[in-house]
mmCIF file of C-alpha atoms and ligand atoms in Angstrom:
data_model
loop_
_atom_site.group_PDB
_atom_site.id
_atom_site.type_symbol
_atom_site.label_atom_id
_atom_site.label_comp_id
_atom_site.label_asym_id
_atom_site.label_seq_id
_atom_site.Cartn_x
_atom_site.Cartn_y
_atom_site.Cartn_z
ATOM 1 C CA MET Y 956 14.512 -18.700 2.805
ATOM 2 C CA THR Y 957 10.862 -19.152 3.755
ATOM 3 C CA ASP Y 958 9.205 -22.577 3.554
ATOM 4 C CA THR Y 959 5.456 -22.431 3.167
ATOM 5 C CA ASP Y 960 2.388 -24.235 1.838
ATOM 6 C CA VAL Y 961 1.540 -21.845 -1.002
ATOM 7 C CA ALA Y 962 3.731 -19.286 -2.742
ATOM 8 C CA ILE Y 963 1.547 -16.687 -4.458
ATOM 9 C CA ILE Y 964 3.302 -14.756 -7.201
ATOM 10 C CA GLY Y 965 1.764 -11.313 -7.742
ATOM 11 C CA GLY Y 966 0.017 -9.134 -5.170
ATOM 12 C CA GLY Y 967 -2.637 -7.512 -7.360
ATOM 13 C CA GLN Y 968 -6.304 -8.374 -6.881
ATOM 14 C CA ALA Y 969 -5.821 -11.967 -8.107
ATOM 15 C CA GLY Y 970 -2.935 -12.690 -5.729
ATOM 16 C CA LEU Y 971 -4.717 -11.017 -2.821
ATOM 17 C CA ALA Y 972 -7.862 -13.079 -3.424
ATOM 18 C CA ALA Y 973 -5.716 -16.232 -3.517
ATOM 19 C CA ALA Y 974 -4.050 -15.212 -0.227
ATOM 20 C CA HIS Y 975 -7.433 -14.618 1.398
ATOM 21 C CA VAL Y 976 -8.677 -18.045 0.323
ATOM 22 C CA ALA Y 977 -5.437 -19.788 1.370
ATOM 23 C CA THR Y 978 -5.698 -18.327 4.872
ATOM 24 C CA ALA Y 979 -9.372 -19.301 5.078
ATOM 25 C CA ARG Y 980 -8.350 -22.897 4.213
ATOM 26 C CA GLY Y 981 -5.789 -22.871 7.056
ATOM 27 C CA LEU Y 982 -2.817 -22.865 4.689
ATOM 28 C CA ARG Y 983 0.422 -20.969 5.238
ATOM 29 C CA ALA Y 984 1.027 -18.636 2.322
ATOM 30 C CA VAL Y 985 3.330 -15.854 1.225
ATOM 31 C CA VAL Y 986 2.751 -13.307 -1.549
ATOM 32 C CA LEU Y 987 5.696 -12.001 -3.593
ATOM 33 C CA ASP Y 988 5.164 -8.855 -5.674
ATOM 34 C CA ALA Y 989 7.632 -7.013 -7.894
ATOM 35 C CA ALA Y 990 6.079 -3.596 -7.209
ATOM 36 C CA ASP Y 991 7.004 -1.322 -4.299
ATOM 37 C CA GLN Y 992 3.460 -0.886 -3.053
ATOM 38 C CA PRO Y 993 0.000 -2.455 -3.163
ATOM 39 C CA GLY Y 994 -2.543 -1.766 -5.922
ATOM 40 C CA GLY Y 995 -1.435 -4.185 -8.649
ATOM 41 C CA SER Y 996 -1.471 -2.676 -12.123
ATOM 42 C CA TRP Y 997 -4.263 -0.252 -11.269
ATOM 43 C CA GLN Y 998 -1.563 2.262 -10.338
ATOM 44 C CA HIS Y 999 -0.412 2.229 -13.995
ATOM 45 C CA TYR Y 1000 -3.817 2.552 -15.691
ATOM 46 C CA TYR Y 1001 -4.890 5.863 -17.237
ATOM 47 C CA ASP Y 1002 -5.962 8.682 -14.932
ATOM 48 C CA SER Y 1003 -9.638 8.883 -15.909
ATOM 49 C CA LEU Y 1004 -10.296 5.136 -15.619
ATOM 50 C CA THR Y 1005 -13.588 4.376 -13.890
ATOM 51 C CA LEU Y 1006 -14.753 0.824 -13.255
ATOM 52 C CA PHE Y 1007 -17.375 -0.518 -15.641
ATOM 53 C CA SER Y 1008 -18.878 -2.462 -12.729
ATOM 54 C CA PRO Y 1009 -20.554 -0.735 -9.753
ATOM 55 C CA ALA Y 1010 -18.975 -1.060 -6.288
ATOM 56 C CA ARG Y 1011 -21.395 -3.839 -5.237
ATOM 57 C CA HIS Y 1012 -20.053 -5.974 -8.115
ATOM 58 C CA SER Y 1013 -16.385 -4.998 -7.688
ATOM 59 C CA ALA Y 1014 -15.358 -6.503 -4.354
ATOM 60 C CA LEU Y 1015 -12.880 -9.212 -3.422
ATOM 61 C CA PRO Y 1016 -13.904 -11.900 -0.915
ATOM 62 C CA GLY Y 1017 -14.293 -10.698 2.673
ATOM 63 C CA LEU Y 1018 -14.264 -6.906 2.202
ATOM 64 C CA PRO Y 1019 -17.089 -4.917 0.580
ATOM 65 C CA PHE Y 1020 -16.020 -2.103 -1.728
ATOM 66 C CA PRO Y 1021 -16.585 1.126 0.269
ATOM 67 C CA GLY Y 1022 -19.019 3.907 -0.618
ATOM 68 C CA ASP Y 1023 -22.383 3.829 -2.352
ATOM 69 C CA PRO Y 1024 -22.798 0.248 -3.663
ATOM 70 C CA ASP Y 1025 -24.217 1.634 -6.912
ATOM 71 C CA HIS Y 1026 -21.385 4.057 -7.705
ATOM 72 C CA TYR Y 1027 -18.731 3.291 -10.289
ATOM 73 C CA PRO Y 1028 -15.376 3.524 -8.468
ATOM 74 C CA ALA Y 1029 -12.513 5.557 -9.929
ATOM 75 C CA ARG Y 1030 -9.044 4.085 -10.449
ATOM 76 C CA ASP Y 1031 -7.648 5.669 -7.279
ATOM 77 C CA GLU Y 1032 -10.481 4.209 -5.200
ATOM 78 C CA VAL Y 1033 -9.499 0.749 -6.467
ATOM 79 C CA ILE Y 1034 -5.853 1.370 -5.525
ATOM 80 C CA ALA Y 1035 -6.936 2.479 -2.021
ATOM 81 C CA TYR Y 1036 -9.245 -0.538 -1.695
ATOM 82 C CA LEU Y 1037 -6.461 -2.966 -2.666
ATOM 83 C CA GLY Y 1038 -4.149 -1.230 -0.172
ATOM 84 C CA ALA Y 1039 -6.715 -1.690 2.601
ATOM 85 C CA TYR Y 1040 -7.264 -5.321 1.562
ATOM 86 C CA THR Y 1041 -3.506 -6.000 1.662
ATOM 87 C CA ALA Y 1042 -3.221 -4.463 5.139
ATOM 88 C CA ARG Y 1043 -6.037 -6.686 6.485
ATOM 89 C CA LEU Y 1044 -4.644 -9.972 5.154
ATOM 90 C CA ASP Y 1045 -3.139 -12.460 7.583
ATOM 91 C CA THR Y 1046 -0.753 -13.494 4.807
ATOM 92 C CA PRO Y 1047 2.604 -11.698 4.514
ATOM 93 C CA VAL Y 1048 2.950 -9.710 1.279
ATOM 94 C CA GLU Y 1049 6.560 -9.021 0.308
ATOM 95 C CA PHE Y 1050 6.922 -6.092 -2.110
ATOM 96 C CA GLY Y 1051 9.996 -5.397 -4.227
ATOM 97 C CA ARG Y 1052 10.438 -9.113 -5.002
ATOM 98 C CA ARG Y 1053 10.271 -9.909 -8.713
ATOM 99 C CA VAL Y 1054 10.031 -13.654 -9.272
ATOM 100 C CA THR Y 1055 12.414 -14.772 -11.995
ATOM 101 C CA SER Y 1056 12.112 -18.570 -11.834
ATOM 102 C CA VAL Y 1057 9.975 -21.385 -10.481
ATOM 103 C CA THR Y 1058 11.485 -24.870 -10.456
ATOM 104 C CA THR Y 1059 10.169 -28.179 -9.157
ATOM 105 C CA ALA Y 1060 11.975 -31.028 -7.415
ATOM 106 C CA GLY Y 1061 10.700 -33.835 -5.197
ATOM 107 C CA GLY Y 1062 7.166 -32.455 -4.920
ATOM 108 C CA HIS Y 1063 8.390 -29.016 -3.865
ATOM 109 C CA PHE Y 1064 8.664 -25.727 -5.717
ATOM 110 C CA ALA Y 1065 11.619 -23.388 -5.386
ATOM 111 C CA VAL Y 1066 10.781 -19.775 -6.162
ATOM 112 C CA GLY Y 1067 13.705 -17.553 -7.148
ATOM 113 C CA THR Y 1068 13.645 -13.761 -7.295
ATOM 114 C CA ASP Y 1069 15.864 -10.990 -8.599
ATOM 115 C CA ARG Y 1070 17.154 -10.759 -5.023
ATOM 116 C CA GLY Y 1071 17.961 -14.475 -4.783
ATOM 117 C CA PRO Y 1072 16.045 -17.581 -3.675
ATOM 118 C CA ALA Y 1073 12.922 -16.577 -1.752
ATOM 119 C CA VAL Y 1074 10.545 -19.408 -0.962
ATOM 120 C CA THR Y 1075 10.094 -23.152 -1.089
ATOM 121 C CA ALA Y 1076 6.483 -24.263 -1.218
ATOM 122 C CA ARG Y 1077 4.235 -27.248 -1.814
ATOM 123 C CA ALA Y 1078 2.047 -25.255 -4.197
ATOM 124 C CA VAL Y 1079 2.383 -22.158 -6.350
ATOM 125 C CA VAL Y 1080 -0.315 -19.768 -7.533
ATOM 126 C CA ALA Y 1081 0.726 -17.575 -10.458
ATOM 127 C CA ALA Y 1082 -1.222 -14.305 -10.316
ATOM 128 C CA THR Y 1083 0.929 -11.836 -12.224
ATOM 129 C CA GLY Y 1084 -1.710 -10.511 -14.620
ATOM 130 C CA GLU Y 1085 -0.969 -9.310 -18.135
ATOM 131 C CA PHE Y 1086 0.095 -5.687 -17.790
ATOM 132 C CA GLY Y 1087 3.782 -6.605 -18.067
ATOM 133 C CA ARG Y 1088 3.240 -8.154 -21.509
ATOM 134 C CA PRO Y 1089 1.375 -5.764 -23.834
ATOM 135 C CA TYR Y 1090 0.422 -7.249 -27.198
ATOM 136 C CA ARG Y 1091 1.672 -5.227 -30.176
ATOM 137 C CA PRO Y 1092 0.395 -6.727 -33.461
ATOM 138 C CA ALA Y 1093 2.483 -6.378 -36.632
ATOM 139 C CA LEU Y 1094 0.166 -3.984 -38.496
ATOM 140 C CA PRO Y 1095 0.912 -3.283 -42.172
ATOM 141 C CA GLY Y 1096 3.646 -0.651 -42.422
ATOM 142 C CA LEU Y 1097 3.836 -0.010 -38.675
ATOM 143 C CA ASP Y 1098 7.575 -0.667 -38.818
ATOM 144 C CA THR Y 1099 7.958 2.266 -41.270
ATOM 145 C CA PHE Y 1100 5.834 4.675 -39.213
ATOM 146 C CA THR Y 1101 7.784 7.795 -38.267
ATOM 147 C CA GLY Y 1102 5.225 9.211 -35.801
ATOM 148 C CA THR Y 1103 4.704 8.108 -32.200
ATOM 149 C CA VAL Y 1104 3.506 4.565 -31.459
ATOM 150 C CA LEU Y 1105 2.201 3.815 -27.981
ATOM 151 C CA HIS Y 1106 0.529 0.817 -26.454
ATOM 152 C CA SER Y 1107 -2.541 1.718 -24.391
ATOM 153 C CA SER Y 1108 -0.582 0.521 -21.322
ATOM 154 C CA GLU Y 1109 1.594 3.638 -21.797
ATOM 155 C CA TYR Y 1110 -1.311 6.096 -22.161
ATOM 156 C CA ARG Y 1111 -2.140 8.236 -19.097
ATOM 157 C CA ARG Y 1112 -4.027 11.417 -20.096
ATOM 158 C CA PRO Y 1113 -5.089 13.352 -23.237
ATOM 159 C CA GLU Y 1114 -3.234 16.687 -22.845
ATOM 160 C CA PRO Y 1115 0.085 15.657 -24.495
ATOM 161 C CA PHE Y 1116 -1.876 14.824 -27.685
ATOM 162 C CA THR Y 1117 -3.618 18.196 -28.031
ATOM 163 C CA GLY Y 1118 -4.041 19.088 -31.719
ATOM 164 C CA HIS Y 1119 -2.640 15.752 -32.944
ATOM 165 C CA ARG Y 1120 -4.076 13.441 -35.575
ATOM 166 C CA VAL Y 1121 -4.416 10.169 -33.653
ATOM 167 C CA VAL Y 1122 -5.453 6.635 -34.634
ATOM 168 C CA VAL Y 1123 -6.481 4.285 -31.836
ATOM 169 C CA VAL Y 1124 -6.358 0.642 -32.964
ATOM 170 C CA GLY Y 1125 -8.635 -1.781 -31.112
ATOM 171 C CA ALA Y 1126 -12.268 -2.605 -30.446
ATOM 172 C CA GLY Y 1127 -12.394 -3.109 -26.687
ATOM 173 C CA ASN Y 1128 -13.378 -0.966 -23.719
ATOM 174 C CA SER Y 1129 -9.928 0.644 -23.407
ATOM 175 C CA ALA Y 1130 -9.811 1.540 -27.114
ATOM 176 C CA VAL Y 1131 -13.189 3.262 -27.008
ATOM 177 C CA GLN Y 1132 -12.594 5.025 -23.674
ATOM 178 C CA ILE Y 1133 -9.176 6.348 -24.724
ATOM 179 C CA ALA Y 1134 -10.376 7.402 -28.198
ATOM 180 C CA ALA Y 1135 -13.395 9.271 -26.775
ATOM 181 C CA GLU Y 1136 -11.263 11.060 -24.186
ATOM 182 C CA LEU Y 1137 -8.610 12.022 -26.758
ATOM 183 C CA ALA Y 1138 -11.280 13.300 -29.151
ATOM 184 C CA THR Y 1139 -11.882 16.222 -26.761
ATOM 185 C CA VAL Y 1140 -8.405 17.595 -27.605
ATOM 186 C CA ALA Y 1141 -7.360 15.847 -30.853
ATOM 187 C CA ARG Y 1142 -8.746 14.547 -34.175
ATOM 188 C CA VAL Y 1143 -9.182 10.870 -33.497
ATOM 189 C CA THR Y 1144 -10.148 7.767 -35.458
ATOM 190 C CA ILE Y 1145 -10.819 4.449 -33.811
ATOM 191 C CA ALA Y 1146 -9.704 1.771 -36.292
ATOM 192 C CA THR Y 1147 -11.172 -1.715 -35.898
ATOM 193 C CA ARG Y 1148 -11.168 -4.825 -38.066
ATOM 194 C CA ALA Y 1149 -14.863 -5.473 -37.321
ATOM 195 C CA PRO Y 1150 -17.723 -3.171 -36.257
ATOM 196 C CA LEU Y 1151 -17.786 -2.306 -32.545
ATOM 197 C CA ARG Y 1152 -20.088 -4.444 -30.425
ATOM 198 C CA TRP Y 1153 -21.958 -2.678 -27.639
ATOM 199 C CA GLN Y 1154 -23.498 -3.593 -24.322
ATOM 200 C CA SER Y 1155 -25.740 -1.054 -22.600
ATOM 201 C CA GLN Y 1156 -24.572 -0.286 -19.067
ATOM 202 C CA ARG Y 1157 -28.172 -0.392 -17.815
ATOM 203 C CA ILE Y 1158 -31.018 -2.696 -18.849
ATOM 204 C CA LEU Y 1159 -34.551 -2.049 -17.546
ATOM 205 C CA GLY Y 1160 -33.160 0.230 -14.838
ATOM 206 C CA ARG Y 1161 -30.529 -2.245 -13.586
ATOM 207 C CA ASP Y 1162 -26.794 -2.311 -14.183
ATOM 208 C CA PHE Y 1163 -25.675 -4.963 -16.703
ATOM 209 C CA HIS Y 1164 -23.623 -6.651 -13.938
ATOM 210 C CA TRP Y 1165 -26.745 -7.145 -11.832
ATOM 211 C CA TRP Y 1166 -28.239 -9.105 -14.741
ATOM 212 C CA LEU Y 1167 -25.055 -11.143 -15.166
ATOM 213 C CA ALA Y 1168 -25.087 -12.066 -11.467
ATOM 214 C CA THR Y 1169 -28.843 -12.705 -11.300
ATOM 215 C CA THR Y 1170 -29.007 -14.907 -14.379
ATOM 216 C CA GLY Y 1171 -25.837 -16.817 -13.469
ATOM 217 C CA LEU Y 1172 -24.187 -15.860 -16.763
ATOM 218 C CA ASP Y 1173 -21.316 -14.290 -14.819
ATOM 219 C CA THR Y 1174 -20.213 -17.607 -13.385
ATOM 220 C CA ALA Y 1175 -21.282 -19.988 -16.136
ATOM 221 C CA GLY Y 1176 -18.346 -22.163 -17.135
ATOM 222 C CA TRP Y 1177 -18.547 -21.495 -20.846
ATOM 223 C CA ALA Y 1178 -16.166 -22.508 -23.570
ATOM 224 C CA PRO Y 1179 -13.368 -19.897 -23.681
ATOM 225 C CA GLY Y 1180 -14.033 -19.088 -27.359
ATOM 226 C CA LEU Y 1181 -17.661 -18.263 -26.605
ATOM 227 C CA ILE Y 1182 -16.736 -16.065 -23.632
ATOM 228 C CA GLY Y 1183 -14.262 -14.218 -25.871
ATOM 229 C CA ARG Y 1184 -16.933 -13.427 -28.426
ATOM 230 C CA LEU Y 1185 -19.240 -12.117 -25.700
ATOM 231 C CA ILE Y 1186 -17.000 -9.382 -24.272
ATOM 232 C CA PRO Y 1187 -18.452 -6.127 -25.671
ATOM 233 C CA VAL Y 1188 -17.866 -2.416 -25.078
ATOM 234 C CA ILE Y 1189 -19.949 -1.310 -22.107
ATOM 235 C CA ASP Y 1190 -21.634 2.033 -22.682
ATOM 236 C CA ASP Y 1191 -24.137 4.242 -20.900
ATOM 237 C CA GLY Y 1192 -24.834 5.913 -24.245
ATOM 238 C CA ARG Y 1193 -22.002 8.457 -24.191
ATOM 239 C CA TYR Y 1194 -19.582 6.511 -26.373
ATOM 240 C CA ARG Y 1195 -22.099 5.644 -29.074
ATOM 241 C CA ALA Y 1196 -23.191 9.297 -29.161
ATOM 242 C CA ALA Y 1197 -19.566 10.451 -29.467
ATOM 243 C CA ILE Y 1198 -18.912 8.068 -32.369
ATOM 244 C CA ARG Y 1199 -22.150 9.074 -34.122
ATOM 245 C CA ALA Y 1200 -20.904 12.678 -33.838
ATOM 246 C CA GLY Y 1201 -17.564 11.649 -35.367
ATOM 247 C CA ARG Y 1202 -15.565 12.463 -32.218
ATOM 248 C CA PRO Y 1203 -13.921 9.969 -32.573
ATOM 249 C CA ASP Y 1204 -14.889 8.574 -35.968
ATOM 250 C CA ARG Y 1205 -14.749 4.821 -36.497
ATOM 251 C CA ARG Y 1206 -13.200 3.220 -39.590
ATOM 252 C CA PRO Y 1207 -12.017 -0.191 -40.718
ATOM 253 C CA LEU Y 1208 -8.290 -0.622 -40.097
ATOM 254 C CA PHE Y 1209 -5.951 1.271 -42.460
ATOM 255 C CA THR Y 1210 -4.591 -0.842 -45.298
ATOM 256 C CA ARG Y 1211 -1.052 0.316 -44.490
ATOM 257 C CA LEU Y 1212 1.088 2.980 -42.888
ATOM 258 C CA ASP Y 1213 3.886 4.483 -44.958
ATOM 259 C CA GLN Y 1214 6.204 6.674 -42.843
ATOM 260 C CA ASP Y 1215 3.803 9.352 -41.488
ATOM 261 C CA VAL Y 1216 0.906 8.584 -43.865
ATOM 262 C CA ALA Y 1217 -2.043 6.220 -43.336
ATOM 263 C CA HIS Y 1218 -3.759 4.672 -46.368
ATOM 264 C CA TRP Y 1219 -7.435 3.957 -45.658
ATOM 265 C CA PRO Y 1220 -10.086 2.016 -47.532
ATOM 266 C CA GLY Y 1221 -12.604 4.629 -48.752
ATOM 267 C CA HIS Y 1222 -10.782 7.675 -47.333
ATOM 268 C CA PRO Y 1223 -7.921 9.794 -48.680
ATOM 269 C CA ALA Y 1224 -4.414 9.002 -47.464
ATOM 270 C CA GLU Y 1225 -3.460 11.385 -44.654
ATOM 271 C CA HIS Y 1226 -0.763 12.401 -42.205
ATOM 272 C CA ILE Y 1227 -0.925 10.742 -38.761
ATOM 273 C CA ASP Y 1228 0.946 11.915 -35.659
ATOM 274 C CA THR Y 1229 0.240 9.107 -33.230
ATOM 275 C CA VAL Y 1230 -0.920 5.488 -33.300
ATOM 276 C CA ILE Y 1231 -2.165 4.019 -30.014
ATOM 277 C CA LEU Y 1232 -2.360 0.234 -29.908
ATOM 278 C CA ALA Y 1233 -5.252 -0.708 -27.621
ATOM 279 C CA THR Y 1234 -4.708 -4.290 -28.663
ATOM 280 C CA GLY Y 1235 -4.637 -6.056 -25.321
ATOM 281 C CA TYR Y 1236 -2.169 -8.164 -23.434
ATOM 282 C CA ARG Y 1237 -0.872 -11.683 -23.006
ATOM 283 C CA PRO Y 1238 -0.233 -13.595 -19.735
ATOM 284 C CA ASP Y 1239 3.089 -12.500 -18.173
ATOM 285 C CA LEU Y 1240 4.431 -15.820 -16.928
ATOM 286 C CA GLY Y 1241 8.018 -16.133 -18.203
ATOM 287 C CA TYR Y 1242 9.238 -17.175 -14.730
ATOM 288 C CA LEU Y 1243 7.350 -20.471 -15.192
ATOM 289 C CA ARG Y 1244 9.450 -21.586 -18.176
ATOM 290 C CA PRO Y 1245 11.946 -23.513 -15.981
ATOM 291 C CA ALA Y 1246 8.994 -25.536 -14.624
ATOM 292 C CA ALA Y 1247 7.925 -26.418 -18.213
ATOM 293 C CA ALA Y 1248 4.424 -25.130 -17.482
ATOM 294 C CA LEU Y 1249 3.870 -23.073 -20.652
ATOM 295 C CA THR Y 1250 3.331 -23.485 -24.369
ATOM 296 C CA ALA Y 1251 6.109 -22.353 -26.703
ATOM 297 C CA GLY Y 1252 4.205 -19.049 -27.024
ATOM 298 C CA GLY Y 1253 4.192 -18.522 -23.264
ATOM 299 C CA ARG Y 1254 0.575 -19.456 -22.583
ATOM 300 C CA PRO Y 1255 -0.245 -21.537 -19.500
ATOM 301 C CA LEU Y 1256 -1.308 -25.151 -20.002
ATOM 302 C CA HIS Y 1257 -4.268 -25.409 -17.644
ATOM 303 C CA ARG Y 1258 -7.876 -26.349 -17.147
ATOM 304 C CA GLY Y 1259 -9.922 -23.853 -15.132
ATOM 305 C CA GLY Y 1260 -6.705 -22.401 -13.697
ATOM 306 C CA VAL Y 1261 -5.201 -25.718 -12.576
ATOM 307 C CA SER Y 1262 -2.025 -26.660 -14.443
ATOM 308 C CA THR Y 1263 -2.450 -29.778 -16.560
ATOM 309 C CA VAL Y 1264 1.318 -30.394 -16.664
ATOM 310 C CA VAL Y 1265 2.739 -29.364 -13.259
ATOM 311 C CA PRO Y 1266 0.965 -30.813 -10.190
ATOM 312 C CA GLY Y 1267 0.553 -28.199 -7.459
ATOM 313 C CA LEU Y 1268 0.648 -25.222 -9.832
ATOM 314 C CA GLY Y 1269 -2.377 -22.994 -10.353
ATOM 315 C CA TYR Y 1270 -3.359 -19.651 -11.843
ATOM 316 C CA VAL Y 1271 -5.726 -16.885 -10.777
ATOM 317 C CA GLY Y 1272 -6.702 -13.868 -12.856
ATOM 318 C CA LEU Y 1273 -6.256 -15.294 -16.348
ATOM 319 C CA GLU Y 1274 -8.594 -13.836 -18.945
ATOM 320 C CA LYS Y 1275 -11.493 -16.293 -19.544
ATOM 321 C CA GLN Y 1276 -9.960 -18.723 -17.043
ATOM 322 C CA ARG Y 1277 -13.320 -20.162 -15.999
ATOM 323 C CA SER Y 1278 -16.001 -17.626 -16.787
ATOM 324 C CA PHE Y 1279 -16.940 -14.220 -18.148
ATOM 325 C CA ALA Y 1280 -15.772 -12.660 -14.840
ATOM 326 C CA SER Y 1281 -12.461 -14.481 -14.363
ATOM 327 C CA ALA Y 1282 -10.113 -11.520 -14.827
ATOM 328 C CA THR Y 1283 -12.232 -9.017 -12.918
ATOM 329 C CA LEU Y 1284 -12.391 -7.795 -9.328
ATOM 330 C CA ARG Y 1285 -15.697 -9.601 -8.795
ATOM 331 C CA GLY Y 1286 -14.531 -12.866 -10.370
ATOM 332 C CA VAL Y 1287 -11.091 -13.624 -8.933
ATOM 333 C CA GLY Y 1288 -12.348 -14.731 -5.509
ATOM 334 C CA ARG Y 1289 -14.439 -17.557 -6.975
ATOM 335 C CA ASP Y 1290 -11.595 -18.714 -9.187
ATOM 336 C CA ALA Y 1291 -9.095 -18.553 -6.299
ATOM 337 C CA ALA Y 1292 -11.333 -20.863 -4.237
ATOM 338 C CA TYR Y 1293 -11.749 -23.278 -7.156
ATOM 339 C CA VAL Y 1294 -7.998 -23.434 -7.820
ATOM 340 C CA LEU Y 1295 -6.818 -23.720 -4.219
ATOM 341 C CA ASP Y 1296 -9.278 -26.557 -3.585
ATOM 342 C CA ARG Y 1297 -7.568 -28.491 -6.378
ATOM 343 C CA LEU Y 1298 -3.905 -27.888 -5.538
ATOM 344 C CA HIS Y 1299 -3.918 -29.978 -2.328
ATOM 345 C CA PRO Y 1300 -0.820 -28.396 -0.794
HETATM 346 P P1 FAD I 2842 -2.363 -7.011 -12.000
HETATM 347 O O1 FAD I 2842 -3.229 -5.935 -11.482
HETATM 348 O O2 FAD I 2842 -1.599 -6.763 -13.259
HETATM 349 O O3 FAD I 2842 -1.359 -7.395 -10.819
HETATM 350 C C1 FAD I 2842 -0.287 -8.265 -11.049
HETATM 351 C C2 FAD I 2842 0.733 -8.055 -9.972
HETATM 352 O O4 FAD I 2842 1.798 -8.980 -10.194
HETATM 353 C C3 FAD I 2842 1.355 -6.655 -9.978
HETATM 354 O O5 FAD I 2842 1.266 -6.105 -8.695
HETATM 355 C C4 FAD I 2842 2.802 -6.893 -10.422
HETATM 356 O O6 FAD I 2842 3.705 -6.020 -9.734
HETATM 357 C C5 FAD I 2842 3.027 -8.320 -10.007
HETATM 358 N N1 FAD I 2842 4.022 -9.014 -10.821
HETATM 359 C C6 FAD I 2842 4.109 -9.077 -12.175
HETATM 360 N N2 FAD I 2842 5.141 -9.865 -12.546
HETATM 361 C C7 FAD I 2842 5.716 -10.297 -11.390
HETATM 362 C C8 FAD I 2842 6.816 -11.161 -11.100
HETATM 363 N N3 FAD I 2842 7.544 -11.733 -12.074
HETATM 364 N N4 FAD I 2842 7.133 -11.392 -9.804
HETATM 365 C C9 FAD I 2842 6.404 -10.813 -8.796
HETATM 366 N N5 FAD I 2842 5.358 -10.004 -9.022
HETATM 367 C C10 FAD I 2842 5.011 -9.760 -10.296
HETATM 368 N N6 FAD I 2842 -11.688 -5.230 -14.093
HETATM 369 C C11 FAD I 2842 -12.814 -4.979 -13.404
HETATM 370 O O7 FAD I 2842 -13.227 -5.783 -12.571
HETATM 371 N N7 FAD I 2842 -13.510 -3.809 -13.618
HETATM 372 C C12 FAD I 2842 -13.044 -2.851 -14.469
HETATM 373 O O8 FAD I 2842 -13.703 -1.813 -14.637
HETATM 374 C C13 FAD I 2842 -11.811 -3.077 -15.172
HETATM 375 N N8 FAD I 2842 -11.278 -2.120 -15.978
HETATM 376 C C14 FAD I 2842 -10.079 -2.358 -16.571
HETATM 377 C C15 FAD I 2842 -9.503 -1.355 -17.357
HETATM 378 C C16 FAD I 2842 -8.269 -1.533 -17.953
HETATM 379 C C17 FAD I 2842 -7.638 -0.420 -18.763
HETATM 380 C C18 FAD I 2842 -7.590 -2.761 -17.799
HETATM 381 C C19 FAD I 2842 -6.237 -2.996 -18.448
HETATM 382 C C20 FAD I 2842 -8.164 -3.762 -17.037
HETATM 383 C C21 FAD I 2842 -9.402 -3.585 -16.405
HETATM 384 N N9 FAD I 2842 -9.987 -4.587 -15.618
HETATM 385 C C22 FAD I 2842 -11.161 -4.331 -14.957
HETATM 386 C C23 FAD I 2842 -9.427 -5.966 -15.599
HETATM 387 C C24 FAD I 2842 -8.653 -6.368 -14.333
HETATM 388 O O9 FAD I 2842 -9.479 -6.189 -13.189
HETATM 389 C C25 FAD I 2842 -7.340 -5.593 -14.155
HETATM 390 O O10 FAD I 2842 -6.528 -5.792 -15.298
HETATM 391 C C26 FAD I 2842 -6.558 -6.013 -12.911
HETATM 392 O O11 FAD I 2842 -5.476 -5.135 -12.715
HETATM 393 C C27 FAD I 2842 -6.034 -7.459 -13.007
HETATM 394 O O12 FAD I 2842 -5.563 -7.837 -11.719
HETATM 395 P P2 FAD I 2842 -4.436 -8.968 -11.520
HETATM 396 O O13 FAD I 2842 -4.194 -9.078 -10.067
HETATM 397 O O14 FAD I 2842 -4.796 -10.172 -12.286
HETATM 398 O O15 FAD I 2842 -3.160 -8.358 -12.264
#
């Protein structure tokens, strides 16, 4: 069993940024990741995924994103970048180690995995993202639906849905991107409770992320509720044009599903083949229950990523953890530095 200063759970971008910062602070660290290879959850995202932020605003600390700084990297470029970042780290990254429990005793943490006890440490950084815990809301009649129900985490490419009648539920970037892609091969409705909110990719000739960085909005420590309301769908014009053309069309959420039929406000009831829930995720932190670090619903009790109930425990990569950028490639480095400076391992 390894004894170290900081055990970092999760080797996606958030865990890698934490490892980089720990090494820079002169701390001994080890990263434990359940997957077999580097790349975090990017290796499970849909094939066509392209970053909404250009390369210059998509780097982790210490290694620029390769290629033209103004290009929008594809999913596989991100996987390759995270692989290169992992290989350059001075911190050991152990793959194939799923953490199942974190316990505390006498100022030390014991980290257990599915292959037995792994690490004792003076501090723990939880950086396991959300992909392992998709959120599936109880929509009216969904339990009676006889067609296919997928969460967006299970969606890869449009071809299997050719000719289908598909409803994508959700109002975020993934919902719009998946619905627009599917609408090239299927009849697709994007169903949202409220109208979609848009953010133009470019403003006065500059990418939106340049403005966020230049104005300081990207790092402003806003109230989480306000940050939540400010996350729009980023569009270079293509998605709004597609929705105006009705491919996909946008409607308020169906009132109910009844077996294979959707009942809509203001539209005739109709047969549906597939419902895709692009309804987001929740933090995947069940291994922290033995340390009593979570709410009953599994959410971390923290301020800015520092646990308010377990000294020495921190988080990196939580949505809205400290700022607009917290759960993004460009934001995790800043949050990792903030958290590690407050864990005092
Ligand atoms: P993950 O990438 O999920 O990595 C978590 C790691 O923890 C994984 O490697 C997993 O194997 C490991 N793990 C999980 N549980 C355990 C356990 N119990 N024990 C050990 N290891 C464990 N961000 C941007 O900056 N730009 C974008 O354009 C962008 N597009 C996105 C598009 C989609 C569809 C989604 C879903 C997200 C997007 N994001 C984007 C947001 C964010 O950058 C990604 O979600 C990113 O993958 C989050 O990184 P992470 O390290 O926090 O988590």
